[in-house]
Structures are given as C-alpha cells and as structure tokens.
Coordinates of C-alpha atoms in Angstrom, one line a residue:
Chain A
M1 CA 44.3 118.6 144.7
A2 CA 40.8 118.0 143.7
Y3 CA 38.1 116.7 146.0
I4 CA 37.2 113.3 145.0
T5 CA 34.0 111.2 145.7
E6 CA 34.1 108.4 148.1
Y7 CA 34.3 106.0 145.6
Q8 CA 36.4 107.6 144.0
Y9 CA 39.0 108.1 147.0
Y10 CA 38.3 103.7 148.5
E11 CA 38.9 102.5 144.7
N12 CA 41.8 104.6 143.4
T13 CA 39.6 105.5 140.1
G14 CA 41.0 108.2 138.1
N15 CA 44.4 106.9 139.0
P16 CA 44.3 103.2 136.6
N17 CA 48.0 102.4 137.2
T18 CA 47.6 102.4 141.0
L19 CA 45.6 100.3 143.6
D20 CA 46.4 103.0 146.2
E21 CA 47.0 106.3 145.4
N22 CA 44.4 107.9 146.4
W23 CA 44.5 107.2 150.2
G24 CA 45.4 109.7 151.9
S25 CA 45.7 112.2 149.4
Y26 CA 43.5 114.8 151.3
Q27 CA 46.7 114.8 153.7
Y28 CA 47.8 116.5 151.7
V29 CA 48.0 120.2 148.7
S30 CA 49.6 120.2 145.4
L31 CA 52.7 122.1 144.2
N32 CA 50.5 123.0 141.9
D33 CA 47.6 123.9 144.3
I34 CA 49.7 126.4 146.4
V35 CA 50.8 127.8 143.1
N36 CA 47.6 128.5 142.3
N37 CA 46.6 129.6 145.4
F38 CA 49.3 131.6 146.2
I39 CA 49.1 134.1 142.9
L40 CA 45.1 134.0 143.4
M41 CA 45.2 135.6 146.9
Y42 CA 48.7 137.7 147.2
V43 CA 50.0 138.4 143.8
G44 CA 47.6 141.3 142.3
N45 CA 48.3 145.3 141.8
D46 CA 45.8 145.9 145.8
K47 CA 48.7 143.6 147.4
L48 CA 51.7 143.6 148.5
I49 CA 53.2 141.4 145.9
N50 CA 52.7 142.5 142.0
N51 CA 54.5 142.0 139.5
V52 CA 55.9 138.9 140.0
E53 CA 56.2 136.0 137.7
R54 CA 55.6 132.9 138.1
F55 CA 59.1 131.4 138.3
N56 CA 59.6 132.6 141.7
I57 CA 56.3 131.5 142.8
I58 CA 57.4 127.8 141.9
F59 CA 60.5 128.1 143.0
H60 CA 60.6 129.6 146.4
A61 CA 57.2 126.7 147.2
K62 CA 60.0 124.4 146.1
R63 CA 63.0 125.5 148.3
A64 CA 60.0 125.8 151.4
I65 CA 58.9 122.3 150.3
Q66 CA 62.5 121.4 150.6
E67 CA 64.0 122.9 153.7
L68 CA 60.6 121.4 155.7
N69 CA 61.1 118.1 154.2
Y70 CA 65.0 118.1 155.2
D71 CA 64.0 118.5 159.2
S72 CA 60.6 119.6 161.0
M73 CA 58.5 117.8 157.9
K74 CA 59.2 114.1 159.5
E75 CA 57.8 112.6 155.8
I76 CA 60.2 109.6 156.1
K77 CA 61.3 107.3 153.8
I78 CA 62.0 102.9 154.0
L79 CA 64.1 101.6 152.0
E80 CA 65.2 97.8 152.0
L81 CA 68.0 96.1 150.5
E82 CA 69.6 93.2 150.9
V83 CA 74.0 93.9 151.4
C84 CA 76.3 92.4 149.5
D85 CA 79.9 91.1 149.9
T86 CA 81.0 94.4 148.3
L87 CA 79.1 95.7 151.9
R88 CA 78.0 98.3 150.3
Y89 CA 74.7 100.4 150.0
V90 CA 74.1 102.6 147.5
L91 CA 72.2 105.5 148.7
P92 CA 68.3 106.0 147.1
H93 CA 68.7 108.1 144.0
D94 CA 66.7 110.7 146.3
Y95 CA 68.5 110.6 149.7
V96 CA 69.5 114.2 151.3
N97 CA 69.5 112.3 155.0
W98 CA 69.4 109.3 157.0
V99 CA 67.6 108.8 160.3
R100 CA 67.9 104.9 160.8
I101 CA 70.2 102.6 159.7
S102 CA 68.7 99.6 160.7
L103 CA 69.8 95.9 160.0
Y104 CA 66.4 93.0 159.6
K105 CA 67.5 90.3 161.0
N106 CA 65.5 87.0 162.7
G107 CA 61.8 89.5 162.3
T108 CA 63.8 92.1 164.7
L109 CA 64.9 95.0 163.6
L110 CA 68.0 96.3 165.0
P111 CA 69.2 99.5 165.0
L112 CA 72.5 100.5 163.6
T113 CA 75.5 102.9 165.5
E114 CA 77.6 104.8 162.8
N115 CA 81.3 103.6 163.2
I116 CA 83.0 106.8 165.0
Q117 CA 86.3 105.7 163.3
T118 CA 86.3 105.7 159.4
N119 CA 85.8 102.2 157.5
W120 CA 87.4 103.3 154.3
S121 CA 90.0 106.0 152.3
D122 CA 91.4 107.2 149.6
A123 CA 95.0 105.9 149.0
Y124 CA 98.2 106.2 146.7
L125 CA 101.0 104.3 145.8
Q126 CA 103.5 104.9 147.3
D127 CA 107.6 103.7 146.5
N128 CA 110.2 102.1 149.3
N129 CA 111.0 105.4 149.9
C130 CA 106.9 106.8 151.0
R131 CA 106.9 108.8 148.0
I132 CA 103.9 109.3 145.7
L133 CA 104.4 107.5 142.6
F134 CA 102.8 109.1 139.0
D135 CA 102.1 108.1 136.0
H136 CA 103.0 110.0 132.4
E137 CA 100.5 112.9 132.4
G138 CA 100.6 113.7 136.2
K139 CA 98.1 112.3 138.0
I140 CA 98.7 110.5 141.1
L141 CA 98.3 106.4 140.8
K142 CA 95.4 105.7 143.3
P143 CA 95.9 101.3 143.9
S144 CA 92.0 99.7 143.3
T145 CA 91.2 99.8 147.0
S146 CA 92.8 101.0 149.6
T147 CA 94.5 98.9 152.6
V148 CA 91.3 99.8 155.2
D149 CA 88.7 98.7 153.2
L150 CA 90.3 95.6 151.1
Q151 CA 90.8 94.6 155.0
R152 CA 87.3 95.5 156.0
I153 CA 85.7 94.2 152.9
T154 CA 88.0 90.9 154.0
G155 CA 87.1 90.7 157.2
G156 CA 90.3 91.8 158.8
K157 CA 89.9 95.0 160.2
K158 CA 89.1 94.6 163.4
S159 CA 86.8 97.0 165.3
I160 CA 86.6 98.9 168.1
Y161 CA 83.2 97.9 168.8
L162 CA 81.8 94.9 170.3
N163 CA 81.6 92.9 167.9
E164 CA 83.0 90.2 165.8
Q165 CA 85.5 92.4 164.2
S166 CA 86.4 93.8 168.3
Q167 CA 90.0 93.5 168.5
Y168 CA 89.0 91.1 172.1
N169 CA 86.4 88.2 170.0
G170 CA 88.7 85.6 170.1
Q171 CA 92.1 86.3 171.4
E172 CA 93.3 83.3 173.0
G173 CA 94.7 83.5 177.0
Y174 CA 97.4 81.3 179.0
F175 CA 96.6 78.1 181.4
Y176 CA 98.1 79.2 184.1
N177 CA 98.6 77.4 188.0
G178 CA 95.4 76.2 187.0
L179 CA 93.9 78.8 185.6
W180 CA 93.8 81.1 182.4
Y181 CA 94.8 84.1 181.9
F182 CA 94.1 87.3 178.9
E183 CA 94.4 90.4 177.9
Y184 CA 91.9 91.7 179.0
P185 CA 89.3 91.6 181.8
V186 CA 86.1 89.0 181.2
G187 CA 83.1 89.1 183.3
A188 CA 81.6 92.4 184.5
R189 CA 83.7 95.4 182.2
Y190 CA 84.0 98.0 184.7
G191 CA 85.2 100.9 183.1
L192 CA 83.3 100.1 179.5
N193 CA 83.7 102.2 176.7
T194 CA 80.0 102.6 175.8
E195 CA 80.2 104.7 173.2
T196 CA 81.1 101.0 171.5
A197 CA 79.5 98.5 173.4
N198 CA 77.1 97.4 170.8
A199 CA 77.8 94.3 169.3
N200 CA 76.4 94.9 165.6
P201 CA 77.5 95.5 162.9
T202 CA 78.7 99.1 162.1
F203 CA 78.4 101.8 159.6
K204 CA 80.5 105.0 158.0
I205 CA 78.4 106.7 154.9
N206 CA 80.8 108.3 152.3
K207 CA 78.3 110.5 151.0
K208 CA 79.9 112.5 147.8
S209 CA 80.7 108.3 146.8
G210 CA 77.5 108.0 147.8
V211 CA 77.1 105.1 149.4
I212 CA 76.8 103.2 153.0
N213 CA 80.3 101.5 154.4
F214 CA 79.9 98.3 156.3
S215 CA 81.6 96.4 158.3
S216 CA 82.5 92.7 157.2
D217 CA 79.5 90.8 159.6
M218 CA 77.4 92.9 157.9
A219 CA 77.6 90.4 154.2
G220 CA 74.5 89.1 153.0
E221 CA 72.2 90.6 155.6
L222 CA 69.7 92.8 155.1
C223 CA 69.5 96.2 156.0
V224 CA 66.3 98.9 156.3
L225 CA 67.7 102.5 155.6
E226 CA 65.2 105.7 157.1
Y227 CA 65.9 108.7 155.7
V228 CA 65.2 112.0 154.3
S229 CA 64.1 113.8 151.1
D230 CA 63.6 116.7 149.7
G231 CA 60.6 116.1 148.3
M232 CA 61.0 117.0 144.6
E233 CA 59.6 114.0 143.5
N234 CA 62.9 113.5 141.2
G235 CA 61.5 116.5 138.8
V236 CA 57.5 115.9 138.6
D237 CA 55.9 118.4 139.2
S238 CA 52.7 117.2 140.0
E239 CA 54.1 114.8 142.1
I240 CA 55.2 117.3 144.5
S241 CA 52.8 117.6 147.6
V242 CA 52.9 119.3 151.2
N243 CA 50.8 118.2 154.6
K244 CA 48.5 120.5 154.8
L245 CA 49.3 121.6 158.1
F246 CA 52.0 123.4 156.7
E247 CA 50.2 124.9 154.0
E248 CA 49.6 128.1 155.8
F249 CA 53.8 129.1 156.7
I250 CA 54.5 127.9 152.7
Y251 CA 52.8 130.8 151.8
S252 CA 54.2 132.9 154.9
Y253 CA 57.8 131.8 153.4
M254 CA 56.4 132.9 149.9
K255 CA 55.8 136.3 151.4
F256 CA 58.6 136.9 153.1
V257 CA 61.0 135.8 150.7
I258 CA 59.4 137.8 147.3
L259 CA 59.5 140.9 149.3
S260 CA 62.6 140.5 151.3
S261 CA 64.5 140.7 147.9
K262 CA 61.8 143.0 145.8
Y263 CA 63.3 146.4 145.4
G264 CA 61.5 149.7 147.6
I265 CA 59.4 146.3 150.0
Q266 CA 60.0 148.7 153.7
E267 CA 61.5 146.8 156.1
Y268 CA 58.9 147.0 159.1
I269 CA 56.9 145.0 156.2
V270 CA 59.7 142.4 155.3
N271 CA 60.2 142.4 159.1
R272 CA 56.3 141.4 159.5
A273 CA 56.5 138.7 156.8
R274 CA 59.3 137.3 158.8
K275 CA 57.1 137.0 161.9
E276 CA 54.6 135.6 160.4
K277 CA 56.6 133.0 159.1
S278 CA 58.9 132.5 162.2
A279 CA 55.0 131.7 163.7
L280 CA 53.5 129.5 161.6
L281 CA 56.2 127.1 161.4
R282 CA 56.3 127.0 165.0
N283 CA 52.8 126.2 164.9
A284 CA 53.1 123.6 161.9
K285 CA 55.7 122.5 163.6
L286 CA 53.8 121.8 166.9
R287 CA 50.3 120.3 165.1
L288 CA 52.6 117.6 163.2
S289 CA 54.5 116.4 166.1
N290 CA 50.7 115.1 167.1
I291 CA 51.0 115.4 171.3
H292 CA 48.1 113.5 172.2
P293 CA 47.1 112.2 175.5
G294 CA 46.4 108.8 174.2
R295 CA 50.1 109.4 173.6
L296 CA 51.5 110.6 175.9
L297 CA 50.0 107.9 179.0
M298 CA 51.6 105.3 176.9
N299 CA 54.8 107.2 177.8
L300 CA 54.1 107.9 181.2
R301 CA 52.7 104.3 182.1
G302 CA 56.7 103.5 182.1
Q303 CA 57.5 106.0 185.3
N304 CA 55.9 103.9 187.6
K305 CA 58.0 101.0 187.2
W306 CA 60.7 99.2 189.1
I307 CA 63.7 98.9 187.8
K308 CA 66.3 96.3 190.0
Chain B
M1 CA 28.4 148.3 127.8
K2 CA 26.7 149.2 125.3
R3 CA 27.5 149.5 121.7
L4 CA 25.0 151.9 119.9
I5 CA 23.9 150.3 116.4
G6 CA 25.3 151.9 113.7
M7 CA 26.9 154.3 115.8
I8 CA 29.9 155.5 112.7
N9 CA 27.0 156.9 111.2
T10 CA 25.4 158.9 114.4
V11 CA 29.7 160.0 114.5
R12 CA 30.4 160.9 110.7
A13 CA 27.0 163.0 110.6
T14 CA 27.9 165.1 113.8
V15 CA 31.5 165.3 112.3
L16 CA 29.6 166.5 108.8
S17 CA 27.1 168.4 110.7
I18 CA 29.6 170.3 112.9
A19 CA 32.8 170.7 109.9
N20 CA 30.9 170.5 107.4
K21 CA 30.5 174.8 106.9
N22 CA 28.9 176.0 104.2
N23 CA 29.8 172.5 102.5
Y24 CA 33.9 173.9 103.1
G25 CA 34.3 171.2 105.5
Y26 CA 32.6 167.9 103.2
I27 CA 34.9 164.9 104.2
T28 CA 35.0 161.8 102.4
P29 CA 34.2 158.2 103.3
N30 CA 37.5 157.5 102.4
D31 CA 38.9 160.4 105.0
F32 CA 36.3 159.4 107.1
N33 CA 37.4 156.5 107.1
L34 CA 40.4 157.2 107.0
Y35 CA 40.3 159.2 110.1
A36 CA 37.6 156.7 111.9
K37 CA 40.8 154.1 112.5
Q38 CA 42.8 156.5 113.6
A39 CA 40.1 157.4 116.0
Q40 CA 39.4 154.1 117.3
L41 CA 43.3 153.2 117.7
D42 CA 44.4 155.7 119.1
I43 CA 41.3 155.7 122.0
F44 CA 41.2 152.0 122.8
E45 CA 45.3 153.0 123.4
D46 CA 44.4 154.8 125.6
Y47 CA 42.2 151.8 127.9
F48 CA 45.7 151.2 128.7
Y49 CA 47.1 153.7 130.2
Q50 CA 43.7 154.7 131.6
Y51 CA 43.5 151.3 133.7
N52 CA 47.1 151.5 135.0
S53 CA 46.2 155.1 136.0
Q54 CA 43.7 154.1 138.1
I55 CA 45.1 150.8 139.4
V56 CA 48.1 153.7 141.0
K57 CA 44.8 156.1 142.5
Q58 CA 42.8 153.0 143.5
N59 CA 46.4 151.8 145.3
A60 CA 46.9 155.5 147.0
R61 CA 43.5 155.1 148.4
V62 CA 41.8 157.6 146.2
S63 CA 39.3 156.0 143.7
G64 CA 36.1 154.5 145.0
S65 CA 33.9 151.3 145.1
G66 CA 30.3 151.1 143.5
Y67 CA 29.3 153.5 141.2
A68 CA 32.4 154.9 141.4
D69 CA 34.3 152.3 140.5
I70 CA 36.3 153.1 137.5
L71 CA 38.7 150.3 136.9
K72 CA 35.5 148.1 137.0
G73 CA 34.5 150.1 133.6
I74 CA 37.6 150.0 131.8
E75 CA 38.0 146.3 132.4
E76 CA 34.4 146.1 130.2
V77 CA 35.9 147.6 128.2
V78 CA 39.1 145.7 127.8
D79 CA 37.4 142.7 128.0
S80 CA 35.2 143.2 125.1
F81 CA 37.9 142.4 123.1
S82 CA 39.0 139.4 124.1
S83 CA 39.5 136.5 122.1
T84 CA 40.3 132.8 122.2
K85 CA 42.0 131.0 119.3
S86 CA 44.3 127.9 119.6
L87 CA 47.7 129.0 118.4
V88 CA 48.6 127.4 114.9
T89 CA 52.5 125.6 115.1
S90 CA 54.8 126.2 112.3
G91 CA 56.9 123.5 113.5
L92 CA 57.7 121.4 116.6
N93 CA 57.2 123.6 119.6
T94 CA 56.8 127.1 117.6
Y95 CA 53.9 128.3 117.1
D96 CA 51.7 131.5 115.6
M97 CA 50.3 134.2 117.6
P98 CA 46.9 135.2 115.4
E99 CA 47.7 138.0 113.6
D100 CA 45.0 140.6 115.0
Y101 CA 46.4 140.0 118.1
Y102 CA 47.6 143.2 120.2
L103 CA 48.4 141.6 123.7
M104 CA 48.4 138.5 124.6
N105 CA 46.8 137.8 127.9
K106 CA 46.7 134.1 128.6
I107 CA 48.1 131.2 127.0
N108 CA 47.2 127.9 127.9
Y109 CA 48.4 124.3 127.9
Y110 CA 45.5 121.7 127.9
P111 CA 47.2 118.7 128.5
L112 CA 44.4 116.2 128.0
F113 CA 44.3 115.7 123.8
I114 CA 40.6 113.9 123.1
T115 CA 40.4 113.5 119.8
Q116 CA 41.0 115.3 115.8
G117 CA 39.3 115.2 112.8
A118 CA 38.4 117.1 110.1
V119 CA 34.6 118.7 108.8
T120 CA 32.8 116.0 106.2
V121 CA 29.2 117.7 106.5
V122 CA 29.6 121.9 106.8
S123 CA 26.7 122.2 109.1
Q124 CA 26.0 125.2 111.8
D125 CA 27.2 125.4 114.7
R126 CA 27.8 121.3 114.7
I127 CA 30.9 119.7 113.7
V128 CA 30.1 116.3 111.6
D129 CA 32.6 114.1 110.8
Q130 CA 31.6 110.6 109.0
N131 CA 34.4 109.2 110.2
A132 CA 34.9 109.8 113.9
D133 CA 33.6 107.6 116.8
F134 CA 33.3 110.7 119.4
I135 CA 30.9 108.4 121.9
A136 CA 33.8 106.0 122.0
D137 CA 36.6 108.7 121.6
G138 CA 34.6 109.4 125.8
V139 CA 33.5 113.9 123.3
Q140 CA 31.4 115.5 126.5
P141 CA 29.6 118.4 126.4
G142 CA 32.3 121.5 128.2
M143 CA 34.6 120.4 126.4
L144 CA 37.2 122.9 124.3
V145 CA 36.6 122.1 120.0
V146 CA 39.5 124.0 118.6
S147 CA 40.0 124.6 114.5
V148 CA 43.4 123.1 113.7
T149 CA 45.4 122.3 111.0
N150 CA 44.2 119.1 108.5
P151 CA 47.3 116.7 108.2
L152 CA 46.0 115.2 105.3
D153 CA 44.9 118.4 103.4
P154 CA 46.7 121.8 104.8
S155 CA 46.2 123.5 102.2
V156 CA 43.0 124.5 103.9
I157 CA 42.6 127.6 106.2
V158 CA 42.9 127.4 109.6
T159 CA 41.1 129.6 111.5
G160 CA 42.1 128.8 115.4
D161 CA 38.5 129.4 116.7
S162 CA 37.1 127.6 119.6
A163 CA 33.6 126.7 120.0
F164 CA 32.6 124.3 123.5
V165 CA 30.5 121.1 122.9
V166 CA 27.0 121.7 123.7
S167 CA 25.7 117.6 123.5
V168 CA 26.5 114.9 121.2
D169 CA 24.2 113.5 118.7
G170 CA 25.4 110.6 117.7
I171 CA 28.9 108.9 117.5
N172 CA 30.4 111.5 114.0
Q173 CA 28.2 114.6 114.8
L174 CA 28.2 117.3 118.1
T175 CA 25.9 120.4 118.9
I176 CA 29.3 123.1 119.4
S177 CA 28.6 127.0 121.3
S178 CA 29.2 128.7 118.3
N179 CA 30.6 128.2 114.5
I180 CA 34.4 128.1 114.6
G181 CA 34.2 129.2 110.9
I182 CA 34.3 125.7 109.6
V183 CA 34.5 124.6 106.1
Q184 CA 35.0 121.4 104.1
D185 CA 37.9 119.3 105.7
Q186 CA 39.0 122.0 108.3
G187 CA 41.0 120.1 111.0
Y188 CA 39.4 120.0 114.3
A189 CA 40.2 119.6 117.6
I190 CA 38.7 118.3 121.0
L191 CA 40.3 118.8 124.4
S192 CA 39.4 118.4 127.8
T193 CA 39.1 121.7 129.5
S194 CA 40.4 119.8 132.7
R195 CA 44.3 120.3 134.6
I196 CA 44.6 123.3 132.2
T197 CA 47.5 125.1 133.1
E198 CA 49.3 128.4 132.1
V199 CA 52.1 128.9 129.9
E200 CA 54.3 131.8 131.1
R201 CA 55.5 134.0 129.4
V202 CA 59.5 134.3 130.5
S203 CA 61.8 136.9 128.2
Q204 CA 64.4 135.7 125.9
N205 CA 66.8 136.7 128.8
K206 CA 65.9 134.6 131.3
I207 CA 64.8 131.3 129.4
F208 CA 68.4 129.9 129.4
Y209 CA 68.3 129.9 133.3
L210 CA 64.9 128.5 133.5
N211 CA 65.5 125.6 131.3
S212 CA 69.6 125.3 133.3
S213 CA 67.6 125.3 136.8
P214 CA 66.4 121.7 137.7
L215 CA 64.2 123.6 140.3
T216 CA 62.1 126.1 137.5
Q217 CA 63.1 124.0 134.3
P218 CA 59.3 124.4 132.3
N219 CA 57.9 121.0 132.5
S220 CA 54.3 120.0 131.4
T221 CA 52.6 121.1 135.0
F222 CA 53.9 124.5 134.7
P223 CA 55.3 124.8 130.7
A224 CA 57.0 128.2 129.9
Y225 CA 56.9 130.0 126.4
V226 CA 59.3 133.2 125.0
L227 CA 58.1 135.2 122.1
G228 CA 60.0 135.7 119.2
G229 CA 59.7 137.8 115.9
A230 CA 57.2 137.5 112.5
N231 CA 57.1 134.2 111.4
S232 CA 55.8 135.5 108.5
T233 CA 53.7 137.8 106.5
V234 CA 50.9 136.4 107.2
Y235 CA 51.1 135.8 110.8
G236 CA 51.6 138.4 113.7
N237 CA 55.5 137.3 116.3
T238 CA 56.0 133.4 117.1
I239 CA 56.7 132.0 120.4
T240 CA 58.5 128.9 121.5
V241 CA 57.0 126.8 124.2
Y242 CA 59.0 124.9 126.6
P243 CA 59.1 122.0 127.3
N244 CA 59.6 121.1 124.2
T245 CA 57.8 118.5 123.7
L246 CA 54.4 120.2 123.6
T247 CA 53.7 120.6 120.0
T248 CA 50.2 119.2 119.2
E249 CA 48.6 121.9 117.8
G250 CA 45.5 122.4 119.2
T251 CA 46.8 122.4 122.8
I252 CA 47.7 125.6 122.6
I253 CA 45.7 128.1 123.4
G254 CA 46.0 132.1 123.7
Q255 CA 43.1 134.1 125.3
Y256 CA 44.1 137.7 123.8
I257 CA 43.4 141.5 123.4
R258 CA 42.9 142.3 119.7
Y259 CA 43.0 145.5 118.3
P260 CA 39.9 146.5 117.3
K261 CA 38.3 145.8 113.6
D262 CA 39.3 148.7 111.3
P263 CA 35.6 151.2 111.0
N264 CA 34.4 150.9 107.2
W265 CA 30.5 154.1 106.4
T266 CA 29.9 151.7 103.6
Y267 CA 27.5 153.6 101.4
F268 CA 26.1 153.7 98.0
N269 CA 25.1 156.7 96.0
I270 CA 21.6 157.5 94.8
I271 CA 22.5 160.1 92.1
T272 CA 25.8 159.9 91.2
G273 CA 28.3 162.7 92.7
G274 CA 25.7 163.2 95.2
E275 CA 25.8 162.2 98.8
P276 CA 26.8 158.6 99.5
S277 CA 24.3 157.1 101.6
F278 CA 24.5 155.2 104.4
D279 CA 24.4 151.4 103.8
E280 CA 24.6 148.8 107.3
T281 CA 24.1 146.1 105.3
A282 CA 27.5 146.2 102.7
P283 CA 29.7 143.0 103.7
D284 CA 32.4 144.8 104.7
Y285 CA 30.6 147.3 106.5
Q286 CA 32.0 147.6 110.0
D287 CA 31.1 149.5 112.9
F288 CA 33.1 151.1 115.7
E289 CA 34.0 148.9 118.7
L290 CA 34.1 151.0 121.4
P291 CA 30.8 151.9 123.3
D292 CA 29.0 155.0 123.5
S293 CA 30.3 156.3 125.6
D294 CA 33.1 156.9 123.7
Q295 CA 31.2 158.7 120.8
T296 CA 32.1 162.2 122.2
N297 CA 35.4 161.4 122.0
L298 CA 35.7 159.9 118.5
V299 CA 33.6 162.8 116.8
N300 CA 36.3 165.0 119.0
K301 CA 39.6 163.2 117.5
I302 CA 38.1 163.2 114.0
L303 CA 37.4 166.6 113.9
Q304 CA 41.0 167.2 115.5
Y305 CA 42.5 165.1 112.6
A306 CA 39.8 166.5 109.6
G307 CA 40.6 170.2 111.3
V308 CA 44.5 169.7 110.4
S309 CA 43.6 168.0 107.5
I310 CA 41.8 171.2 105.6
R311 CA 43.7 173.8 107.5
E312 CA 41.1 174.6 109.7
T313 CA 42.9 175.8 113.0
A314 CA 39.4 176.7 115.1
L315 CA 38.3 173.1 114.2
A316 CA 41.2 171.3 115.4
Q317 CA 41.6 173.4 118.5
F318 CA 38.2 172.7 119.5
G319 CA 38.4 168.7 119.3
K320 CA 40.9 168.9 120.8
M321 CA 40.0 171.9 123.5
E322 CA 36.4 169.8 124.3
E323 CA 38.6 165.9 124.3
K324 CA 40.3 168.1 127.6
E325 CA 38.4 169.2 128.7
S326 CA 36.4 164.8 128.5
D327 CA 39.8 163.9 129.9
Q328 CA 39.9 166.7 132.9
Q329 CA 36.4 165.1 134.3
E330 CA 37.6 161.8 133.8
G331 CA 40.7 162.5 135.4

C-alpha cells in the first residue's frame, strides 16, 4: 500500500465509495505488497530462492495469512443477527471458527454457553418393528425434522442447564403437614454441576449444515457472534492484508515452505529457515499480545479486593 | 554501450581486406548481407548463454564486481534490444505477440484505462484528436499512450508502440515522449501508470489447476497468461490472458527482447560493373545493432562463412581460431 497524505487518510480521498477505508490502514500490509517485496528481496539468481513461479509465492503467502488468522492474529469479526422462531443462526459466509456467542438483551451482552449435549439430530423413518424405511431407489426415508429438533423448536425439549427449559423448572411440589415438598432441593444447591449451572440460552453448532442451533428461549432475541475468518476477503486479492507485526514472519514462512519443497536444497538451509520462521512467529505473537503496563496495572488492582 | 556509426561498412572493409587476396575472395554485397545477418544472430544468441554462464560464475563466487562485473555489460547489451509494446487483441482475452519478439520478458496489465480515440491530425510527437477532451478525461503527464486498433476503422495498421504523455497542450492535443508511428485515423489509448501488475506466464499444463484453485485463481490483481501457437503469418505467437475479463486492447503491455534488425549494407554503383560504393542514406540501410566491442567477433564469424563459401579452408580456420581465442579470453 502506497503512503498517503494526512488529508487522504482522514478524508478518505481515493476511496469514493467508503467513508472510512483509509482509517487504520497503516497497520496493515497488503498481499500485493507482500508478494512484490518477496519477489524483490528473496527471489533471484544470487538468492537462495530462484526459478519460482509467482503463483507459488501467492499460494504460500495466502496460506501464511490463513494460518495466522486462525489463531495468532486476533482479527475478530463480529456479526449481530436476530434469531427467529427457527432458532437457527446461519454462519457468516467467511466463518471459520467462533470465539464467543452472546445474547444481546437489555443493553447487555450475555455470553452464551455451548451445550455439552447435542440439540439437533438427523432422523430416519422406521416402521413399528424399528426397521428403517427406504424409497424405491434404495435411499433412506427421512422425516423433515427429528424429534430432538422439533421439541427444541417448539419448546418441549428439556435442558440440563438451569434455564427456562430446565427439567426442574416449574415442577410442582406437594403439600403435607403444612409444608411444601419438591423432588429436588430448593435454595442452596450443594453439589451443583457448575458446568451446566447457567440460566442463559444454550447453543450447539452444526458445522456441516453451517448453522448455530439455539435453545428455544433464544427465539426473537439478538445474537452477537464473534468469529474468526481466514482473511481471504471472499477471494478479492486486492483487499487481503495482514498486520505489519506479522510481515517478517510471513516472509520467513514463505521462504521456509518454498525451500523445504524445492529439490536439492541442503537440509541445514531448510532448518535455518524453519528456526527463523518459528522465532519470528513467537516475536509477532508477543508483540500482538499487547502486554503493556497500563493494562497490567488495571488487572493487578483486583488482587487486593476482599472476597466476602 | 556505444555503437560505431556505419560499423557495417568497417566490418565489410575488414572482411574484404582479409579475404580478398588477389581478388579471389571477393564477397558480393548480397552475400555479405546474408553472412552479416547470420553472424549477428549467432552473436546475439550467444549473449544469453554468456549471461547464464556468468550467473553461474557469480554464484560460485568466481566473478568480481566493479570493472570485473561482466554480467552488467552483458545485461546492458541485451537491454539495448528491449522494446515495450501494447499487445493487439485477436479476440476476447487472446492477444498477439509482437512479430519481432525473441524473448518475452514481462507482460504487464494496466488496469486504469483513461480514454481512447483516433488521431484526426497527424503531428510529430503529438496526439491530436479533435473529438477528444483530454482535460475532462483527466489525462496527465506521465501517463502511457499506446497505439491500438481504431474501432471505427480497423484497417489502420496497429504498431502497438508506446510513449508517455509529456504535456497536455489543450483539450484535444497532447505532447508525447516519442513518435509512436501514428498515422491518420490511428487508434490510441491512454492509461494510468499506477497499480500496474505483472501478468505471469504459466505453462499450458498448469493453467487448468491454476484456474481451479481458489487460492491461485488468476484475477485482476494477479493475472496470468499461457503462450499459444501462431495466429497468422503477420504476428508471432498468441497468448491467452486470465481472468478472461481482461479483454481491453491497450491494457496488456509487453516488455520484450526483440531480434536485431537484419543488417543491410546498401550501395550505389558509380561505374557499372565497378566496385559498389557504400550508401548509408538508402531507406533500407541497416547497420549492425551490436556494440562496437563485437566488431571483431562479427569479422571472425563472417570470415568463417565466407571461407566455407569460397572453399578456402585457411580463411575459415583463421576465423574460427580467432573466435576461439576471443572466447578463451572472455572465459
């Protein structure tokens, strides 16, 4: 990315379709620049790498960016959508993995818990003897919705979580000798399973179908999904960029993978490249972790708090 | 790199002086031109092998820098044959290579197309188009001007030559850096020189996989091309550019090393049947295009051909021996 003037930066001139395209752009280096710089500096007749096609370089540069996006880079995307009666949230087109899923209610973000049980299922049609039914082509017949799904959507499915679908919620007790008795302890729940002790709705991701399935108390609510993508910007190469803190790592990654896949490169050269790559990844992660005194101070202030 | 003016005449005189003993080894101008062409091509091609050999030496750390940098000199000679031309489209995303190309070094894609039109008044080093408004179109000095097909009159020959805008003289006149062979009704295109990207050459057996992979699929940021066969007798090979949306003529510009032009020792006869006299003003006159330092090589090569032609073993051997000695020195 070419350097731009301060005026261009603040007023976003040169980007007529956007009002904020230039803001913060200085943190990033584009894929185009990475490829150009790599060819200029690391490829040549007098360099370790020569006779390498540009598409090889582009491929490895993109792979490096993808890998960084999965964990190290912390480039989190956030999408808010309403969950309708289907209790389904279709994953974004560039979704790779989720970071946090929250319910936005009463102006507060309430982080949701991933259900440790499944809340969706496929189903096969069966006869009275539990034999699976097939059509004339030998394919298994399926109902439109499984019982698990149907009950979840209609609100009939009970939950092991302590929310509205809890199997104990609203359960009647019985009155005897002037006292109410229930089937489970009321009040302090000693021996509570903390893993499921959450009153918020729960979710489970069906990766193959590309949806998040929620418990029925999420119907009509706003869901905020924080997720990571692979940084490929939907295939628009001109928009792919990476934080400058990772620039040197990307060069070393590309150098390593190209050298290690080339015929006749001595093992010590490959090893040198591998070590350099690993060291630079550590460096970049440290830099990006942003441990600075101000932030640390605020965290440490909690250490003297009295817990009553 | 310096070229001697009229080197062809000096070479011919030297060749004749060595070969023409007792008028036995006289070489006619036609024969000389044939030998000269052959010798020039031979030496020209040899430069590429020398280039490679010097790189090997450089990597083995047996070559020096400064005045000992032989590679630099070779690059200089090869670069003197460099030419930049817009490739003419032969339909959709297929383009014709220039007819005089020896080695296509780079093909670039200029994505920012500014304007196009046709020349209405022919003027040296200028584009004059009375139907244009260069100011409104945003034409600025430094932009590239290329000769392209005139859509209204495709019969006008397209040279594909390129030049840069030196100044915008008015709404319909530009001064350009060189005369790009523009004739009446010649089509031209003006392109911005920013965001240029190289079109990468890919072999025929790779292009399918390249197009199939989401990570490597050519696009306007990283385009690619494959070399195809010849399209017609006029042009050299054709190329197919990917993605196939890159179809605008003038946006695909090739930088290549061209063949040296065929040398032609032109003459006029003062006396009928007498010794022809050198005429460098003839329209078809063409000097050697190699540097001065190749004069000896040219003489040696031509002597070899002449020696074989007149069945004079001593002459051919002399040429060969001289060449060998020179090669050893350059070693």
